[in-house]
Amino acid sequence: YDQIAKNGSVDESVRAELQKKIETLKNDILNKALESPRGIHFEDMDKLYQLFDTDTRTTAIVLQMLSRVEPEHPYVPKILRHLLMEKKDGRYASTQETAASLLALVEYLTNSGELEADYDGIITLNGAEKLNKSYSLKNIADQDVLNFALSELNQNNQDNELAFVRNGAGKMYADINLKYYLPTEKIEPRDEGIVVTHEYFMTDDAKMEKPVKTIKVGENLKAKVTVVVPENRYYVMVEDYLPAGLEGVDFSLATSQQGLQDGKGSSYGEGYYGGGYYGGWYFNYSEIRDDRMMYFADFLPKGVYEIEYFVRATTPGTFHDLPVLAQELYFPEVFGRSAGNIFEVTE
C-alpha cells in the first residue's frame, strides 16, 4: 500500500480498489470493538497462544493500524486510554504485549505530533478565566488541577459553561470530576460497567422472595448482593455499608449464632455464566467490619454473582441504608452501585 501510495504512475483504479479493500477490512475490525468506561479494546475469538496472542497485544496492533490508515479516527484516544491502563505495576503482562504496545504508542506519538506541543491553554468558568498557561516541550508533562466550589456555579438549574481553549499547536487533555451528595433514599442505582442490586430477607424466607426494609431488635436477616459484570473485571471490591442499627454476623467467632449457616458461610459468592453454575471461589477474600461488609476478587469472568451474608438487628431506630458499591480498585471509573434506602429497626 505504501509503495502504491508513493507511486503516482499506478493506475488510479488499482489505487481506488486497494483503498476500498483497506476500508472494508478496517471497518470489519472496528465492528468488533468493545467499549467500557476505561476505553476501547479488542479480543480474539480464538487465541493462538503459540503465536503469543493476548487481548492487549491485539488492541495494540489495532491502534498501530489506525495510526497508519486513519490517525484521526475517534476510536484512537479511547484505544490509547485502554492500553495505558492495562499496565500493572508499570509494565505489561508479557514481552509480546510490551513490544506490540510500545511500537503502537511510538507510531501514535510520531503521527500525532503530541511531543511538539507549543500552545497556550485557557480554561474559563462562566466567562471567568481560571487558567492561562503556556505549554511547550519543557513542561509538556505538567498536570494542573483546578477546584471549583458549588458556590461558584450558577444556581437554580441555570446552565454553567466550562470552556477549554487551546491556542497553538499540540493536544490539550482535560478531565472533569463532579462530587455531590444526595439524601440516601433519593440515590438511584448506577451502572458504569457493573450492575449491583441489594436486598434483605428474613431467615425463614428460604426462596428469598420477599425483601424487607424493617426488622425487630434481636432478629437476624439474610442479605443478598447481586453483581453483574458484562465483561471480565479485575481486582473488584464490593463494599456494603450497613445501616447503623445492624451488624454483620462473623461466623469465625465462637460466640456467633452458628446455626444460621447453611453450608455457604457468610462470605459466599455464587456465580452463574451461560446458564451454568461454576462455584463461589471468585471472591477470594472478605472482611467483616463494624460498619460494613467487604468482598474482594482478583478476577471476575463476565457473569452474574450473588454474595450472601447474615446481619443482626442490634439498635432500634430509622437508619440510612447506603448503596452497595462495586468497583475495579485500579480503575474506579468502572463501577456500579445499588439504590439507597431507609431501613427501620423496631422494638
C-alpha angles and dihedrals in degrees: 000000000000091000093049091047090054096043110081093187093069114109111264091226090059091048092049093048092051091048090051091053091048091050092050093049091046092052092047089055096044091050087069093058116133114208129198135153088276093059139265126314139167131228130202114235092212113024116209101208091185085066092047093247116177131157092246092052091049091049090052091052090052090052089051090050093051091047087060104039104026113006092171095056111132090233092065099080091043093051089046091053092051093049092050090050094050094074114104117201088353097306143076124253098254142014090251092054089048094050095046093045095048092048091050094046093048091050091048092051091047093053098038097051090217092145090060096065116161111160147112114245117209127184123188133182114206089338096311114119113238101168135018113170138151118232127198140149089290096060103019091125095055116126115200120195124203124189123200123192118221087244089068091060126086112267134220096046094301116155119258122210119212107183129193117197128185119192111189139014125326139045126290119201125202134181125194126204125183125194122192137155129227133185106274096243091054096055109112124208114264133203118202097156097317129065119211133185128176132195141165124220135185112256092242091056093096095177093044093229103138115060115203135204098188135054140167124253111271095024125118130229134197114225125203125196116189117201121190119192115185091192135028110285130198131212096001122185123196113197122186117185108206123224108260092249093059134067131193120253110237109202091191087075116084090218092061121105095261093183090075091073118100097190094281102082126214100291101046120143121194123197133201122191126171090349094302129111115233104175140254103281101107097081093065099172136035139177130203110204132176093262106021150026118232131193130184134196125184090203133012116188113213110281145085122299131191121200116193129188141152131248132186128216109236108160131040119233145081113288141184113251104205121210119270109247123210119181145151105259095218095038104039091172085074101074148119136204138194125232122280119245145176117246125197130205114193133196 
